[in-house]
Short mmCIF file of C-alpha atoms and ligand atoms in Angstrom, two decimals:
data_model
loop_
_atom_site.label_atom_id
_atom_site.label_comp_id
_atom_site.label_asym_id
_atom_site.label_seq_id
_atom_site.Cartn_x
_atom_site.Cartn_y
_atom_site.Cartn_z
CA MET A 1 -40.58 4.90 15.52
CA GLY A 2 -38.30 2.03 15.02
CA LEU A 3 -35.40 2.33 12.65
CA LEU A 4 -35.71 0.67 9.11
CA SER A 5 -34.06 -2.63 9.55
CA PHE A 6 -34.42 -4.20 6.04
CA LYS A 7 -32.76 -3.34 2.94
CA ILE A 8 -33.48 -3.64 -0.76
CA PHE A 9 -30.86 -4.61 -2.96
CA ILE A 10 -30.97 -3.73 -6.64
CA MET A 11 -28.06 -4.47 -8.74
CA GLU A 12 -26.77 -1.60 -10.93
CA LYS A 13 -27.00 -2.19 -14.44
CA LEU A 14 -24.09 -1.15 -16.86
CA SER A 15 -24.48 1.94 -18.40
CA ILE A 16 -24.95 0.52 -21.76
CA GLU A 17 -28.01 -1.08 -20.43
CA ILE A 18 -29.58 1.75 -19.14
CA SER A 19 -28.87 3.46 -22.30
CA ASN A 20 -32.02 4.81 -23.54
CA GLY A 21 -31.26 7.33 -26.82
CA ALA A 22 -31.03 10.40 -24.54
CA VAL A 23 -27.86 12.73 -25.33
CA GLY A 24 -25.91 14.02 -22.30
CA PHE A 25 -24.15 16.83 -24.16
CA SER A 26 -24.94 19.83 -26.95
CA LEU A 27 -22.77 21.14 -29.24
CA PRO A 28 -22.98 24.70 -30.53
CA GLU A 29 -23.76 25.11 -34.13
CA LEU A 30 -20.74 24.35 -36.88
CA ASP A 31 -19.27 27.38 -37.92
CA LEU A 32 -16.60 26.23 -40.03
CA PRO A 33 -16.64 24.07 -43.30
CA GLU A 34 -17.42 20.68 -42.73
CA ILE A 35 -14.96 17.96 -43.26
CA LYS A 36 -15.64 14.65 -44.57
CA ILE A 37 -14.00 12.08 -42.40
CA GLU A 38 -13.67 9.24 -45.00
CA GLU A 39 -11.36 11.90 -47.09
CA LYS A 40 -9.03 12.29 -44.21
CA ILE A 41 -8.54 8.84 -42.98
CA PRO A 42 -7.47 5.56 -44.92
CA THR A 43 -10.65 3.50 -45.71
CA HIS A 44 -8.79 0.53 -43.75
CA LEU A 45 -8.52 2.47 -40.65
CA LEU A 46 -12.35 3.54 -41.00
CA ARG A 47 -14.60 1.91 -38.28
CA LYS A 48 -17.09 -0.73 -40.38
CA SER A 49 -19.89 -0.44 -38.10
CA GLU A 50 -21.17 2.38 -35.54
CA LEU A 51 -20.20 2.16 -32.07
CA ASN A 52 -22.75 0.89 -29.49
CA LEU A 53 -22.03 3.47 -27.09
CA PRO A 54 -24.09 4.10 -23.95
CA GLN A 55 -26.96 7.25 -24.71
CA ILE A 56 -27.80 8.43 -21.23
CA SER A 57 -28.71 11.92 -20.04
CA GLU A 58 -26.39 13.88 -17.82
CA ASN A 59 -28.17 13.48 -14.75
CA GLU A 60 -28.73 9.76 -15.34
CA ALA A 61 -25.12 9.27 -15.97
CA PHE A 62 -24.20 11.28 -12.82
CA ARG A 63 -26.43 9.10 -10.87
CA HIS A 64 -25.30 5.75 -12.28
CA PHE A 65 -21.77 6.31 -11.08
CA LEU A 66 -22.88 7.97 -7.88
CA ARG A 67 -24.77 4.68 -7.02
CA LEU A 68 -21.84 2.70 -8.14
CA SER A 69 -19.22 4.57 -5.85
CA GLN A 70 -21.73 3.71 -3.11
CA LEU A 71 -21.75 -0.20 -3.66
CA ASN A 72 -17.96 0.04 -2.60
CA TYR A 73 -16.65 -0.08 0.82
CA ASN A 74 -14.11 2.75 1.51
CA ILE A 75 -12.49 4.46 4.49
CA ASP A 76 -14.80 7.34 4.60
CA LYS A 77 -17.59 4.92 5.14
CA GLY A 78 -16.23 3.15 8.11
CA ILE A 79 -12.94 1.45 9.67
CA TYR A 80 -11.11 -0.51 7.05
CA PRO A 81 -8.66 -2.79 9.20
CA LEU A 82 -6.80 -4.41 6.45
CA GLY A 83 -3.53 -5.48 7.99
CA SER A 84 -0.23 -4.68 5.91
CA CYS A 85 -2.46 -2.12 3.91
CA THR A 86 -2.76 0.62 6.41
CA MET A 87 -6.28 1.95 5.18
CA LYS A 88 -5.92 4.96 7.60
CA TYR A 89 -8.17 8.20 6.85
CA ASN A 90 -7.10 10.54 4.23
CA PRO A 91 -7.73 14.00 5.61
CA LYS A 92 -9.63 15.88 2.68
CA ILE A 93 -7.63 19.20 2.82
CA ASN A 94 -4.83 16.79 0.96
CA GLU A 95 -7.23 16.16 -1.58
CA GLU A 96 -8.07 19.56 -1.82
CA LEU A 97 -4.91 20.83 -2.16
CA ALA A 98 -3.69 17.72 -4.68
CA ARG A 99 -6.24 19.14 -6.74
CA HIS A 100 -5.76 22.65 -6.87
CA TYR A 101 -5.83 24.10 -10.20
CA ARG A 102 -2.39 25.55 -10.00
CA PHE A 103 -0.70 21.89 -9.69
CA ILE A 104 -3.24 19.93 -11.80
CA ASN A 105 -2.46 22.23 -14.94
CA VAL A 106 1.30 22.30 -14.53
CA HIS A 107 2.70 20.13 -17.60
CA PRO A 108 5.24 17.88 -16.51
CA HIS A 109 7.61 19.22 -19.36
CA THR A 110 7.17 23.07 -17.81
CA PRO A 111 10.90 24.27 -17.61
CA SER A 112 12.17 24.57 -14.20
CA GLU A 113 12.16 28.31 -14.08
CA PHE A 114 8.32 28.13 -14.32
CA SER A 115 7.59 25.26 -11.87
CA GLN A 116 9.79 26.24 -9.14
CA GLY A 117 7.14 25.95 -6.68
CA CYS A 118 6.31 22.34 -7.86
CA LEU A 119 10.25 21.47 -7.71
CA ALA A 120 10.16 22.98 -4.29
CA ILE A 121 7.63 20.65 -2.85
CA ILE A 122 9.59 17.58 -4.28
CA TYR A 123 12.47 19.06 -2.68
CA GLU A 124 10.88 19.98 0.70
CA LEU A 125 9.45 16.38 0.84
CA SER A 126 12.48 14.61 0.33
CA GLU A 127 14.13 17.03 2.77
CA LEU A 128 11.52 15.93 5.64
CA LEU A 129 11.60 12.05 4.59
CA LYS A 130 15.68 12.30 5.36
CA GLU A 131 14.69 14.04 8.65
CA ILE A 132 12.08 11.58 9.63
CA SER A 133 14.23 8.46 8.63
CA GLY A 134 17.65 9.77 9.56
CA MET A 135 18.82 8.92 6.19
CA ASP A 136 21.12 11.11 3.92
CA ALA A 137 19.33 10.89 0.49
CA VAL A 138 16.10 10.41 -0.83
CA SER A 139 14.35 9.76 -4.17
CA LEU A 140 10.45 10.01 -4.77
CA GLN A 141 10.54 8.50 -8.12
CA ALA A 142 9.22 4.82 -7.21
CA VAL A 143 5.28 4.62 -7.68
CA ALA A 144 4.65 1.98 -5.11
CA GLY A 145 6.35 0.05 -2.53
CA ALA A 146 7.32 -2.72 -4.58
CA GLN A 147 8.84 -0.26 -7.10
CA GLY A 148 10.86 1.26 -4.37
CA GLU A 149 11.94 -2.37 -3.35
CA LEU A 150 13.14 -2.94 -6.73
CA ALA A 151 14.95 0.52 -6.58
CA GLY A 152 16.73 -0.31 -3.35
CA VAL A 153 17.63 -3.88 -4.44
CA LEU A 154 19.14 -2.45 -7.78
CA ILE A 155 21.02 0.19 -5.67
CA ILE A 156 22.82 -2.66 -3.53
CA SER A 157 23.49 -4.94 -6.63
CA LYS A 158 25.03 -1.81 -8.42
CA TYR A 159 27.14 -0.92 -5.34
CA HIS A 160 28.93 -4.46 -5.19
CA LYS A 161 29.11 -4.50 -9.23
CA SER A 162 31.04 -0.84 -8.73
CA LYS A 163 33.55 -2.58 -6.44
CA LYS A 164 33.76 -5.40 -8.94
CA GLU A 165 32.34 -8.17 -6.51
CA LYS A 166 29.64 -10.84 -7.51
CA ARG A 167 27.34 -11.27 -5.10
CA ASP A 168 24.11 -13.22 -5.98
CA ILE A 169 22.30 -13.75 -2.52
CA ILE A 170 19.75 -11.50 -0.38
CA LEU A 171 18.65 -13.13 2.90
CA VAL A 172 15.00 -12.66 3.42
CA PRO A 173 13.26 -13.99 6.91
CA ASP A 174 9.81 -15.40 6.13
CA SER A 175 8.02 -12.73 8.04
CA ALA A 176 9.01 -10.29 5.61
CA HIS A 177 6.67 -8.78 3.29
CA GLY A 178 5.55 -11.25 0.38
CA THR A 179 6.82 -8.33 -2.15
CA ASN A 180 10.64 -8.61 -0.69
CA PRO A 181 11.45 -12.19 -2.17
CA ALA A 182 9.78 -11.17 -5.26
CA THR A 183 11.61 -8.13 -5.73
CA ALA A 184 14.99 -9.68 -5.03
CA THR A 185 14.53 -12.52 -7.61
CA LEU A 186 13.18 -9.44 -10.13
CA ALA A 187 16.40 -7.55 -9.64
CA GLY A 188 18.20 -10.73 -10.56
CA LEU A 189 19.67 -11.86 -7.10
CA ASN A 190 18.54 -15.46 -5.37
CA ALA A 191 16.58 -14.63 -2.48
CA ILE A 192 17.10 -17.15 0.51
CA GLU A 193 14.37 -17.59 3.06
CA ILE A 194 15.39 -17.85 6.74
CA LYS A 195 12.72 -19.28 8.87
CA THR A 196 11.59 -17.55 12.21
CA ILE A 197 9.00 -20.10 13.30
CA GLU A 198 11.48 -21.35 16.08
CA THR A 199 12.33 -17.93 16.97
CA ASN A 200 8.94 -16.33 17.86
CA GLY A 201 8.63 -14.40 14.56
CA ILE A 202 11.38 -12.43 14.85
CA LEU A 203 14.74 -12.71 12.86
CA ARG A 204 17.86 -13.72 15.50
CA ALA A 205 21.75 -12.58 14.85
CA GLU A 206 22.31 -16.23 15.37
CA SER A 207 20.33 -17.23 12.23
CA VAL A 208 21.94 -14.94 9.99
CA LYS A 209 25.57 -16.00 11.28
CA LYS A 210 24.75 -19.49 10.17
CA GLU A 211 23.78 -17.83 6.91
CA ILE A 212 26.82 -16.13 6.51
CA GLU A 213 28.88 -19.16 7.35
CA LYS A 214 26.96 -20.75 4.62
CA TYR A 215 27.48 -18.19 1.63
CA GLY A 216 29.72 -15.88 3.01
CA GLU A 217 30.61 -12.97 0.53
CA ARG A 218 28.30 -14.43 -1.77
CA ILE A 219 25.65 -12.41 0.48
CA ALA A 220 24.65 -9.06 -1.40
CA GLY A 221 22.29 -7.89 1.76
CA LEU A 222 19.57 -8.67 3.73
CA MET A 223 15.86 -7.38 3.21
CA ILE A 224 13.93 -6.84 6.44
CA THR A 225 10.33 -5.91 7.04
CA ASN A 226 10.49 -3.59 10.28
CA PRO A 227 7.99 -4.03 11.75
CA ASN A 228 7.66 -7.30 10.07
CA THR A 229 4.52 -8.67 8.70
CA LEU A 230 3.58 -10.21 12.18
CA GLY A 231 3.22 -6.65 13.44
CA ILE A 232 6.32 -7.25 15.53
CA PHE A 233 9.44 -5.08 15.78
CA GLU A 234 12.60 -6.88 14.89
CA GLU A 235 14.46 -6.23 17.97
CA GLU A 236 18.20 -7.67 16.96
CA ILE A 237 18.01 -5.60 13.73
CA TYR A 238 21.13 -3.54 15.05
CA GLU A 239 23.00 -6.60 15.81
CA ILE A 240 22.20 -8.10 12.77
CA SER A 241 23.18 -5.04 10.53
CA GLN A 242 26.56 -4.82 12.23
CA ILE A 243 27.40 -8.57 11.48
CA LEU A 244 26.19 -8.31 8.11
CA HIS A 245 28.26 -4.96 7.38
CA GLN A 246 31.48 -6.84 8.40
CA ILE A 247 31.33 -8.75 5.20
CA ASP A 248 30.06 -5.54 3.51
CA ALA A 249 26.43 -7.09 2.87
CA GLN A 250 23.95 -4.11 2.77
CA ILE A 251 20.80 -4.23 4.86
CA TYR A 252 17.46 -3.09 3.12
CA MET A 253 14.74 -1.97 5.15
CA ASP A 254 10.93 -2.74 4.19
CA GLY A 255 9.71 0.74 5.87
CA ALA A 256 5.94 0.37 4.42
CA ASN A 257 5.21 -0.10 8.25
CA MET A 258 6.51 3.20 9.25
CA ASN A 259 3.24 4.10 10.80
CA ALA A 260 4.50 2.06 13.90
CA LEU A 261 7.61 4.04 14.18
CA VAL A 262 7.09 7.46 12.62
CA GLY A 263 8.25 10.31 14.59
CA ASN A 264 9.35 8.23 17.63
CA ILE A 265 12.49 6.07 15.74
CA LYS A 266 15.02 7.06 12.97
CA PRO A 267 15.65 3.68 11.03
CA SER A 268 19.02 4.94 10.19
CA LYS A 269 19.72 4.17 14.11
CA PHE A 270 18.76 0.35 13.03
CA GLY A 271 22.36 0.13 10.99
CA ILE A 272 20.03 0.03 7.58
CA ASP A 273 21.65 1.04 4.41
CA VAL A 274 18.60 1.52 2.01
CA MET A 275 14.99 1.48 3.05
CA HIS A 276 11.62 2.81 0.86
CA PHE A 277 8.39 4.40 2.60
CA ASN A 278 5.12 3.76 1.41
CA LEU A 279 3.66 7.42 1.61
CA HIS A 280 0.25 5.78 0.84
CA LYS A 281 0.62 3.82 4.21
CA THR A 282 1.99 6.19 6.66
CA PHE A 283 1.26 9.64 5.00
CA SER A 284 -2.51 9.33 4.15
CA THR A 285 -1.75 9.43 0.37
CA PRO A 286 -4.65 6.84 -1.17
CA HIS A 287 -3.69 3.66 -1.64
CA GLY A 288 -5.36 2.87 -4.72
CA GLY A 289 -4.95 -0.87 -5.22
CA GLY A 290 -1.75 -1.14 -5.99
CA GLY A 291 -0.96 2.28 -7.57
CA PRO A 292 -0.63 5.38 -7.98
CA GLY A 293 1.12 5.64 -4.91
CA SER A 294 4.53 6.46 -3.99
CA GLY A 295 7.57 4.27 -2.63
CA ALA A 296 9.93 7.07 -1.85
CA ILE A 297 13.26 5.63 -1.03
CA ALA A 298 16.12 6.67 1.57
CA VAL A 299 19.75 5.81 1.31
CA LYS A 300 22.87 6.23 3.32
CA LYS A 301 25.67 8.48 1.83
CA HIS A 302 27.61 5.70 0.49
CA LEU A 303 24.73 4.57 -1.74
CA GLU A 304 23.59 8.22 -2.78
CA LYS A 305 25.26 8.20 -6.12
CA PHE A 306 23.31 5.17 -7.28
CA LEU A 307 19.91 6.63 -6.77
CA PRO A 308 17.58 7.14 -9.91
CA ASN A 309 18.08 10.11 -12.03
CA PRO A 310 16.89 12.82 -12.39
CA ARG A 311 17.62 14.13 -8.74
CA ILE A 312 16.10 17.38 -6.89
CA LYS A 313 18.68 19.94 -6.05
CA LYS A 314 18.59 23.13 -4.47
CA ILE A 315 21.08 25.45 -6.16
CA GLY A 316 21.55 28.64 -4.43
CA GLU A 317 17.67 29.63 -4.23
CA LYS A 318 16.62 27.81 -6.98
CA TYR A 319 15.32 24.03 -7.45
CA GLU A 320 16.29 21.72 -10.24
CA LEU A 321 15.94 18.41 -11.54
CA VAL A 322 19.57 17.33 -12.23
CA TYR A 323 21.02 14.24 -14.04
CA GLU A 324 24.16 13.02 -11.89
CA ASP A 325 26.56 10.07 -11.45
CA GLU A 326 25.50 8.77 -14.62
CA GLU A 327 27.56 6.02 -14.83
CA TYR A 328 26.31 4.83 -11.18
CA SER A 329 22.99 5.37 -11.15
CA ILE A 330 20.55 2.63 -11.46
CA GLY A 331 18.63 5.04 -13.97
CA ARG A 332 15.09 6.22 -14.23
CA LEU A 333 12.26 4.07 -13.03
CA HIS A 334 9.21 5.96 -14.05
CA SER A 335 8.72 8.93 -16.20
CA PHE A 336 9.34 12.47 -14.71
CA TYR A 337 9.77 12.48 -11.20
CA GLY A 338 6.73 10.09 -9.71
CA ASN A 339 3.36 10.57 -8.83
CA PHE A 340 3.43 14.27 -8.01
CA GLY A 341 -0.06 14.24 -6.51
CA MET A 342 1.08 11.99 -4.00
CA PHE A 343 3.70 14.26 -2.88
CA ILE A 344 1.53 17.09 -2.24
CA ARG A 345 -0.85 15.16 -0.26
CA ALA A 346 1.95 13.46 1.99
CA LEU A 347 3.70 17.00 2.55
CA VAL A 348 0.23 18.72 3.41
CA TYR A 349 -0.17 15.86 6.18
CA ILE A 350 3.45 15.99 7.56
CA ARG A 351 3.25 19.85 7.83
CA MET A 352 0.03 19.72 9.28
CA LEU A 353 1.02 17.26 11.81
CA SER A 354 4.56 18.27 12.51
CA SER A 355 7.00 16.41 14.61
CA GLU A 356 4.75 15.94 17.46
CA GLY A 357 1.67 15.15 15.53
CA LEU A 358 3.60 12.46 13.75
CA LYS A 359 5.07 11.13 16.93
CA MET A 360 1.13 10.80 18.06
CA ILE A 361 0.23 8.62 15.02
CA SER A 362 2.71 5.87 15.74
CA TYR A 363 1.70 6.26 19.55
CA LEU A 364 -1.77 5.66 18.70
CA ALA A 365 -1.63 3.22 15.78
CA VAL A 366 0.15 1.16 18.35
CA LEU A 367 -2.03 1.83 21.27
CA ASN A 368 -5.08 1.12 19.22
CA ALA A 369 -3.96 -2.33 17.77
CA ASN A 370 -2.80 -3.58 21.29
CA TYR A 371 -6.43 -2.41 22.49
CA LEU A 372 -7.99 -4.54 20.10
CA ARG A 373 -5.82 -7.28 20.25
CA LYS A 374 -6.18 -7.79 24.09
CA ARG A 375 -10.04 -7.38 23.49
CA LEU A 376 -10.40 -9.86 21.16
CA GLU A 377 -8.13 -12.21 23.12
CA GLU A 378 -10.45 -11.66 26.00
CA ILE A 379 -13.49 -12.81 23.91
CA GLY A 380 -11.53 -15.94 22.64
CA TYR A 381 -9.59 -15.06 19.76
CA LYS A 382 -5.94 -16.41 19.59
CA VAL A 383 -2.74 -14.35 18.31
CA SER A 384 -0.49 -16.04 16.19
CA TYR A 385 2.60 -15.21 18.30
CA GLU A 386 2.82 -13.93 21.78
CA MET A 387 5.15 -11.09 21.13
CA PRO A 388 4.36 -7.39 21.71
CA THR A 389 2.20 -5.77 19.13
CA MET A 390 3.23 -2.97 16.95
CA HIS A 391 0.83 -1.25 14.50
CA GLU A 392 -0.83 -4.54 13.49
CA PHE A 393 -1.30 -8.19 15.00
CA VAL A 394 -2.02 -11.57 13.00
CA LEU A 395 -4.83 -14.12 14.52
CA THR A 396 -4.78 -17.61 14.16
CA LEU A 397 -8.20 -19.09 13.61
CA LYS A 398 -6.63 -22.57 13.48
CA ASP A 399 -8.35 -23.79 16.49
CA ILE A 400 -12.00 -22.46 15.58
CA LYS A 401 -11.64 -24.32 12.26
CA GLU A 402 -10.61 -27.57 13.79
CA LYS A 403 -13.26 -27.37 16.27
CA TYR A 404 -16.17 -25.78 14.18
CA ASN A 405 -15.05 -26.09 10.65
CA VAL A 406 -15.48 -22.43 10.14
CA LYS A 407 -12.50 -20.95 8.14
CA ALA A 408 -11.08 -17.66 8.13
CA LEU A 409 -12.85 -16.94 4.88
CA ASP A 410 -16.14 -17.71 6.27
CA ILE A 411 -15.70 -15.15 9.34
CA ALA A 412 -14.25 -12.62 6.83
CA LYS A 413 -17.50 -12.86 4.86
CA ARG A 414 -19.62 -12.61 7.89
CA ILE A 415 -17.99 -9.30 9.07
CA LEU A 416 -19.13 -8.41 5.72
CA ASP A 417 -22.62 -8.71 6.64
CA TYR A 418 -22.26 -6.47 9.67
CA GLY A 419 -21.40 -3.56 7.61
CA TYR A 420 -17.51 -3.63 8.12
CA HIS A 421 -14.68 -4.39 5.86
CA ALA A 422 -12.93 -7.72 6.47
CA PRO A 423 -9.17 -7.74 7.50
CA THR A 424 -6.45 -9.10 5.36
CA ILE A 425 -6.99 -13.17 5.49
CA TYR A 426 -4.49 -16.02 4.56
CA PHE A 427 -1.52 -13.53 5.02
CA PRO A 428 1.08 -13.85 6.14
CA LEU A 429 1.78 -17.33 4.90
CA ILE A 430 3.36 -18.29 7.91
CA VAL A 431 0.11 -18.29 9.86
CA GLU A 432 -2.42 -20.89 9.52
CA GLU A 433 -5.85 -19.40 9.21
CA ALA A 434 -4.40 -15.87 9.29
CA PHE A 435 -6.38 -12.88 10.34
CA MET A 436 -4.35 -9.84 9.93
CA ILE A 437 -6.02 -6.70 11.69
CA GLU A 438 -4.67 -2.92 11.63
CA PRO A 439 -7.07 -0.60 12.84
CA THR A 440 -4.61 2.64 12.46
CA GLU A 441 -4.55 5.54 14.57
CA SER A 442 -7.85 6.93 12.76
CA GLU A 443 -10.06 4.89 14.48
CA SER A 444 -11.83 5.90 18.09
CA LYS A 445 -12.58 3.64 20.80
CA ILE A 446 -16.20 3.73 20.29
CA SER A 447 -15.43 2.70 16.47
CA LEU A 448 -13.10 -0.07 18.01
CA ASP A 449 -15.49 -1.25 20.65
CA ASN A 450 -18.41 -1.54 17.60
CA TYR A 451 -15.83 -3.59 15.65
CA ILE A 452 -15.10 -5.92 18.54
CA GLU A 453 -18.56 -6.47 19.31
CA VAL A 454 -19.03 -7.68 15.50
CA TYR A 455 -16.37 -10.45 16.41
CA ARG A 456 -18.03 -11.24 19.45
CA LYS A 457 -21.31 -11.88 18.17
CA ILE A 458 -19.80 -13.93 15.42
CA LEU A 459 -18.06 -16.24 17.73
CA ASN A 460 -21.30 -17.08 19.55
CA GLU A 461 -23.03 -17.40 16.21
CA ILE A 462 -20.04 -20.03 15.28
CA LYS A 463 -20.78 -21.88 18.35
CA GLU A 464 -24.56 -21.92 18.25
CA ASN A 465 -25.47 -22.06 14.52
CA PRO A 466 -22.23 -22.08 12.49
CA GLY A 467 -24.34 -22.28 9.06
CA ILE A 468 -25.14 -18.27 9.41
CA VAL A 469 -21.24 -17.99 9.53
CA LEU A 470 -21.16 -20.41 6.71
CA SER A 471 -23.42 -19.08 4.34
CA ALA A 472 -22.39 -15.10 5.01
CA PRO A 473 -22.56 -13.11 3.36
CA VAL A 474 -26.27 -12.09 3.13
CA ASN A 475 -26.48 -8.50 3.63
CA THR A 476 -24.40 -7.70 0.80
CA HIS A 477 -24.84 -6.67 -3.10
CA VAL A 478 -23.29 -9.68 -4.23
CA SER A 479 -23.17 -12.77 -2.37
CA ARG A 480 -19.93 -15.50 -2.04
CA LEU A 481 -18.14 -15.06 -5.29
CA ASP A 482 -16.17 -17.88 -6.96
CA GLU A 483 -13.15 -15.83 -6.22
CA VAL A 484 -10.93 -18.87 -8.27
CA LYS A 485 -13.25 -18.80 -11.39
CA ALA A 486 -12.82 -14.85 -11.35
CA ALA A 487 -9.25 -15.05 -10.92
CA LYS A 488 -8.82 -17.70 -13.93
CA GLU A 489 -11.56 -16.82 -16.11
CA LEU A 490 -10.77 -13.06 -16.22
CA ILE A 491 -13.28 -11.17 -18.49
CA VAL A 492 -12.44 -7.37 -18.32
CA LYS A 493 -14.78 -6.57 -21.44
CA TRP A 494 -18.27 -6.21 -21.52
CA GLN A 495 -20.31 -8.80 -23.14
CA ASP A 496 -23.89 -9.10 -24.20
CA ILE A 497 -24.81 -12.13 -22.69
C1 PLP B 501 5.21 -4.37 4.22
C2 PLP B 501 5.07 -3.76 3.04
N1 PLP B 501 5.91 -3.80 1.90
C3 PLP B 501 5.88 -3.73 0.79
C4 PLP B 501 4.45 -3.45 0.11
C5 PLP B 501 4.11 -3.03 -1.15
O1 PLP B 501 4.09 -1.94 -1.43
P1 PLP B 501 2.74 -1.69 -2.74
O2 PLP B 501 1.43 -2.09 -2.48
O3 PLP B 501 2.72 -0.20 -2.79
O4 PLP B 501 3.60 -1.93 -4.04
C6 PLP B 501 3.22 -3.41 1.31
C7 PLP B 501 1.88 -3.31 0.69
O5 PLP B 501 1.02 -2.59 1.30
C8 PLP B 501 3.64 -3.60 2.58
O6 PLP B 501 2.73 -3.77 3.42
#
């Protein structure tokens, strides 16, 4: 018997559209005197008309949301090679423990003597991140990578201010993540871009020296993503940090790409002063579209007093959240101590793998990326920079566009037709028709081979019948959306049209 090879797509209606008057709950008989709401709430605050809420039974509601969840592509469905977003498999034990009733029922205002277990988790994870990075102190408060960056740059600013120095410039290579210059600007500094196109995508010490000649001690620091957004290791980072330290400029490392390094090298060895991790990229906590993540930061000793407050301390055998160095601290970034559920997941992951396992993560992430790159190059795709690949790589589809008039966007849409998630496209901006691919260590060779096969088929389609690719996707629940209109005319509330 052959496989069913057709699909029927039925768009899921909104819950209000399937509303049928059913009731999904039953309340017990009232056993207290009834209170008239009109007597308790001022008339002008009372609702004028009945709310039109969906009325459906419990099983209809459950099925509706389950069907909705299945419309979405996710890492549990298949490979999700979204470069720069590191969609690795999230082990289910992380989720189970993060949802344990002993954790989810702890109120954030619980006094420390009754929340020693939770504080121990925060402390232990901070200690492990210190060990992994080789840095001297850690704060877990930032709830996203970009917020970690902001914390780091504010720390650098405050460091210079504490020395009564006016420094207003942050150097940022164009191969850094887009959030880096944005963060520097948000922190009130001027981001000066250093071009890397003529230096094979990496920042050279020579280029930094030229900036020092131009700006001297106006330079507060450097923000460098390592490996950078081209998936290339910044091989001169140590030399660069030495040069900048001569004028006391501070080195910020965006360590969101630690999946390429974890367990094998400690960033403290690069001469950096402050860095952030994306727990959601390296330690398998869910990425969650901008949050709730965790952008833990780590600093060298001389910057410790500028860390956000409160800080976790072990005093004797007890754990405490303490406020320290208030005149130096950049203050509070987030309520309580950040996204606690993420700490549990990251800690479970690190403890489960131990140091040998962490080492294997980066070996395999780099191996998988190199295997994929090599095979795609053999098929006929072109890599943007001929440098060794770390955990991800960026193809340029410029030649395909010029020859066949098929863009990176069209190919990404066609990948959806084959049932896979597309890679990141048009990023980094320094690559024309960019296709940024990050397989992660979670994928097996079979999974990578299946993915490569899709690229091979699409290239053949482009050569033989590009129309197929230009009209993709046809096998998805919705076809090509007007993304510009969607972004510019955002309607986020239901309207009966
Ligand atoms: C290299 C790099 N830096 C910074 C960020 C920003 O992290 P977030 O999205 O958590 O703010 C990302 C995002 O994935 C990233 O890939």
